Short mmCIF file of N, CA and C in Angstrom, two decimals:
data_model
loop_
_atom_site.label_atom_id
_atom_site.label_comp_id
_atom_site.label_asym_id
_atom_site.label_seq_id
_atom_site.Cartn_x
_atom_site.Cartn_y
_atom_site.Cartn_z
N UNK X 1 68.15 132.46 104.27
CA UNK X 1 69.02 131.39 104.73
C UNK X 1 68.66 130.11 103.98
N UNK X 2 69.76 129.34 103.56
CA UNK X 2 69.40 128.15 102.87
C UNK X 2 69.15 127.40 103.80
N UNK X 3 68.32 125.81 103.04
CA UNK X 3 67.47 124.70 103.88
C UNK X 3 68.36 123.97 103.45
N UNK X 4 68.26 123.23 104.57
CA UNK X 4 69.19 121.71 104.43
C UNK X 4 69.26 121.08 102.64
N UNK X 5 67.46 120.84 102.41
CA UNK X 5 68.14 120.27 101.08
C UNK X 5 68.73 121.24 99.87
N UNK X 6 68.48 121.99 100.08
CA UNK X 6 69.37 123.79 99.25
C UNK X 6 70.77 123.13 99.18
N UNK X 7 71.46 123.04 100.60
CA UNK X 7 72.33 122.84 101.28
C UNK X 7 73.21 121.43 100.32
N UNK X 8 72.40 120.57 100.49
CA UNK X 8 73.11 119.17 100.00
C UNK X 8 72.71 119.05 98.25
N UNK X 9 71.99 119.63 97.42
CA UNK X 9 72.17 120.02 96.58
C UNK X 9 73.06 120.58 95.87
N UNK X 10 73.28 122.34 96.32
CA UNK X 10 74.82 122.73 95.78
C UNK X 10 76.02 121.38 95.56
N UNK X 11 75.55 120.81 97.63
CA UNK X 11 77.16 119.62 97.50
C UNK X 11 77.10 118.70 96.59
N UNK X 12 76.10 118.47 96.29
CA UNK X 12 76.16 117.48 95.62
C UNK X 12 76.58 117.42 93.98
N UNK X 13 76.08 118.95 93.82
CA UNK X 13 76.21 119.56 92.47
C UNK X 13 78.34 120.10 92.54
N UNK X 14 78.36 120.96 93.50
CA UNK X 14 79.98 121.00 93.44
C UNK X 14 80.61 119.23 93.54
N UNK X 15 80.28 118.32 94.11
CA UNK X 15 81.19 117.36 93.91
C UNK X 15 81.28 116.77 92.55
N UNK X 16 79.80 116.61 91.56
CA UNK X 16 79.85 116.23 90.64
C UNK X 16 81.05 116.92 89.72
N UNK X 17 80.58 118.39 89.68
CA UNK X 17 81.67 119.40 89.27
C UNK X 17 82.81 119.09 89.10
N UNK X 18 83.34 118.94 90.69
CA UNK X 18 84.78 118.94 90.48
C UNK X 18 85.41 117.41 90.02
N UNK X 19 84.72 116.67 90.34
CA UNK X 19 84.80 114.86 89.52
C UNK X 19 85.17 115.33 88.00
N UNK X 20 84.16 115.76 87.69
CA UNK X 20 84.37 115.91 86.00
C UNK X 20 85.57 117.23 86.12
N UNK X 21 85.25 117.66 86.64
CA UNK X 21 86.83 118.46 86.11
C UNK X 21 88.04 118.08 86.54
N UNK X 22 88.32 117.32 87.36
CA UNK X 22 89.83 116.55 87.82
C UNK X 22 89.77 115.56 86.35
N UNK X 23 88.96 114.95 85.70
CA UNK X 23 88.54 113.83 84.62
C UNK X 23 89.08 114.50 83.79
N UNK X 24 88.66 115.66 83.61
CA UNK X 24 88.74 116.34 82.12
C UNK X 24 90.62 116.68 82.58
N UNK X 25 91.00 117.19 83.28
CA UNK X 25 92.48 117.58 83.48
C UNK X 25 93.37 116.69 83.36
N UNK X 26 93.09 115.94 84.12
CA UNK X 26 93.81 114.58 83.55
C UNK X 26 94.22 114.03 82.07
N UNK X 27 92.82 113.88 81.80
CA UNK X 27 92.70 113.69 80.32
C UNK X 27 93.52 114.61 79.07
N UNK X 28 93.28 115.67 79.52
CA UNK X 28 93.92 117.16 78.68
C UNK X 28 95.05 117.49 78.91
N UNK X 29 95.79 116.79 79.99
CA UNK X 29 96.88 117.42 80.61
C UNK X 29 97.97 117.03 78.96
N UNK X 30 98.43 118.11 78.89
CA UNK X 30 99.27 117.90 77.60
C UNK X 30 101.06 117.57 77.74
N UNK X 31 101.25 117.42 79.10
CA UNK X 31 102.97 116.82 79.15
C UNK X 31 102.54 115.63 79.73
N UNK X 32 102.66 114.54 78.45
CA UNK X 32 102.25 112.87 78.24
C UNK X 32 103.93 112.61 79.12
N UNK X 33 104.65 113.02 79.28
CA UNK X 33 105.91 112.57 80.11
C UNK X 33 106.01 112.82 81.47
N UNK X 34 104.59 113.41 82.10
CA UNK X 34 104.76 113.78 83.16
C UNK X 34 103.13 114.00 83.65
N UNK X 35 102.72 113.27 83.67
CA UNK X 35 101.10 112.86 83.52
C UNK X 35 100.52 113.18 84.90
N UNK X 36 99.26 114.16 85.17
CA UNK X 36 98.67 114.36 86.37
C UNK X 36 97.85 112.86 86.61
N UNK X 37 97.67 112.92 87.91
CA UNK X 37 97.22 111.41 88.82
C UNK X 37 96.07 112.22 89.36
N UNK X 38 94.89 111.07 89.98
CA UNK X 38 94.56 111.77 90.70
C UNK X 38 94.55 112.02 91.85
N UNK X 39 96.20 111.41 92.58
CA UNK X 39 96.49 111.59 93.33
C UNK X 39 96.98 113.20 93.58
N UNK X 40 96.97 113.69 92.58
CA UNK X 40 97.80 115.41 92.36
C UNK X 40 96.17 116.27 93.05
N UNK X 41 95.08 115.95 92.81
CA UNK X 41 93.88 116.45 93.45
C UNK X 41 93.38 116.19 94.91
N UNK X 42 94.22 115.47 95.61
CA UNK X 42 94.22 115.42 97.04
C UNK X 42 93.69 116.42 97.48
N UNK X 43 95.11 117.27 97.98
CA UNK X 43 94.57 118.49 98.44
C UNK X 43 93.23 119.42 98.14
N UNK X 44 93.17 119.22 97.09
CA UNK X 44 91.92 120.16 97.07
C UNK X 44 90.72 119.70 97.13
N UNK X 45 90.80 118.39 96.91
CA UNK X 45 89.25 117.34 97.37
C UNK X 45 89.27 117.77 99.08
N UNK X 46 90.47 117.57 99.87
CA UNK X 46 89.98 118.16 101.37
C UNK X 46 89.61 119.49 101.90
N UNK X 47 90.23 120.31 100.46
CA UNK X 47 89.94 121.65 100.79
C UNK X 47 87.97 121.69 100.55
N UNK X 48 87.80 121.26 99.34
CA UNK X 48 86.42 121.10 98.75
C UNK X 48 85.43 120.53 100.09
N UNK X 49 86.11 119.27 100.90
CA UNK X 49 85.78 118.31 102.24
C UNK X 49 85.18 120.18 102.87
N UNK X 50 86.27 120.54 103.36
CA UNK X 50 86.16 121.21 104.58
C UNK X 50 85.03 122.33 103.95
N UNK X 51 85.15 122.80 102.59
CA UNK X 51 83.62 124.11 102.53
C UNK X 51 82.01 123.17 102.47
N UNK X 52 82.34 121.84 102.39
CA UNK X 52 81.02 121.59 102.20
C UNK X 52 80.71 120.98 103.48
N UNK X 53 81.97 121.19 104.60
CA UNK X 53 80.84 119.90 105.42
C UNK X 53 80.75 121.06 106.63
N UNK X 54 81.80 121.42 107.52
CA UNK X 54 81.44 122.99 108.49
C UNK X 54 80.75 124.13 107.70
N UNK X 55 81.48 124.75 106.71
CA UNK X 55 80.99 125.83 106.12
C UNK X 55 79.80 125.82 105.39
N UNK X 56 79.14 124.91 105.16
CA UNK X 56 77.92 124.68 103.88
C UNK X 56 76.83 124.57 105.42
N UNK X 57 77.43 123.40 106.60
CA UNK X 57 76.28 123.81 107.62
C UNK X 57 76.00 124.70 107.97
N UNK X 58 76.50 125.90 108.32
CA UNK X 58 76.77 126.93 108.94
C UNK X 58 75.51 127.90 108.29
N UNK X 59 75.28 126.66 106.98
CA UNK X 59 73.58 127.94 106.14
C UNK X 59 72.52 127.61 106.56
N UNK X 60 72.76 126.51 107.44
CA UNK X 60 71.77 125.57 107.78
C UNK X 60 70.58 126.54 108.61
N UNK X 61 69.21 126.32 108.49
CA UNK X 61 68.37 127.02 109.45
C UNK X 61 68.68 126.43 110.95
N UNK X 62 68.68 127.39 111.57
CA UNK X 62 68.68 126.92 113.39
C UNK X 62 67.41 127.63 114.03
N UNK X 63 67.12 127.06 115.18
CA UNK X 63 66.14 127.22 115.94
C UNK X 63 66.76 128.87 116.31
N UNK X 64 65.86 129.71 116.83
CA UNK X 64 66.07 131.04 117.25
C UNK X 64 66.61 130.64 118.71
N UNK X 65 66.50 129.87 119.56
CA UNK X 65 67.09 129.99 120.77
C UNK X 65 68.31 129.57 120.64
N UNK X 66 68.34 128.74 119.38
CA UNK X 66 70.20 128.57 119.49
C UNK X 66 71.07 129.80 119.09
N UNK X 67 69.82 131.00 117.56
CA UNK X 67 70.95 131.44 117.61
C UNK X 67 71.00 132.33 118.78
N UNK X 68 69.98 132.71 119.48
CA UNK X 68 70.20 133.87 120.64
C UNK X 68 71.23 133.52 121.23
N UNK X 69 71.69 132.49 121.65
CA UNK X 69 72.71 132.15 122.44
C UNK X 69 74.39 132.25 121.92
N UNK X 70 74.52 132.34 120.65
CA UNK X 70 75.34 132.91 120.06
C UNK X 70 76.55 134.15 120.33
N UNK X 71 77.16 134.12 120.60
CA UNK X 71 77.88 135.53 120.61
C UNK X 71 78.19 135.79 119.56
N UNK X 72 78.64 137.15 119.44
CA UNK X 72 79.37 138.08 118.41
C UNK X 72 80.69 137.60 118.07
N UNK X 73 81.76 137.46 118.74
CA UNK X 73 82.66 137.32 119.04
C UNK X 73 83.03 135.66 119.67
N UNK X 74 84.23 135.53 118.86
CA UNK X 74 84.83 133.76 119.81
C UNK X 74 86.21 134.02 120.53
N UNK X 75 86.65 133.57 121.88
CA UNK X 75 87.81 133.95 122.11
C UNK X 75 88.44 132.89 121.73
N UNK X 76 90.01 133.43 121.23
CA UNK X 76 90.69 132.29 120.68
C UNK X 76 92.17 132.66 121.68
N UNK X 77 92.10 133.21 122.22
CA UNK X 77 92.81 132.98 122.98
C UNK X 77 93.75 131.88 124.08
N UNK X 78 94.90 131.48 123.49
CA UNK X 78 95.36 129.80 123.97
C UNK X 78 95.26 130.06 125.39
N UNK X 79 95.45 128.81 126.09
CA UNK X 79 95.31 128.53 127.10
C UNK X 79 97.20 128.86 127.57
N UNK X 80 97.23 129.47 129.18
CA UNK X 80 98.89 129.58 129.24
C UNK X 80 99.32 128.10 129.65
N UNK X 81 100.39 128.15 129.27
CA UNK X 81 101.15 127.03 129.66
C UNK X 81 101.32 126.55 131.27
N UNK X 82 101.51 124.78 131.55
CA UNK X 82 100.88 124.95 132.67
C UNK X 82 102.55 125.29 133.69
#
């Protein structure tokens, strides 16, 4: 299981990553009449948001009594209408 600083490493290493590669796309993008922004990388900077900040914790070491308490299973089952 990865350690916290394991953890913020990778992130830190994927954000650099993807900085320089939205930079470089931009730059390279070859239809000068229709030019990427980096407003066009939105979306995927939140997609990038959401694996590094729930999913990257989730490697995090936990105490053994938290995970005992854990289930297998989550119900997702909605609530009925009232």
């Amino acid at each position: 299981m990865a350690s916290k600083a394991e953890c913020d490493k990778y992130a830190a290493m994927l954000l650099q990553r993807f900085e320089e590669y939205t930079k470089w796309a931009i730059a390279n993008w070859p239809n000068k009449d229709f030019p990427l922004m980096e407003s066009d990388f939105e979306a995927s900077h939140r997609e990038l948001s959401e694996i590094l900040g729930p999913k990257l914790s989730e490697g995090e070491e936990k105490p053994a009594s938290e995970e005992s308490g854990r289930t297998q299973y989550r119900d997702v089952t909605p609530m009925p209408w009232p």
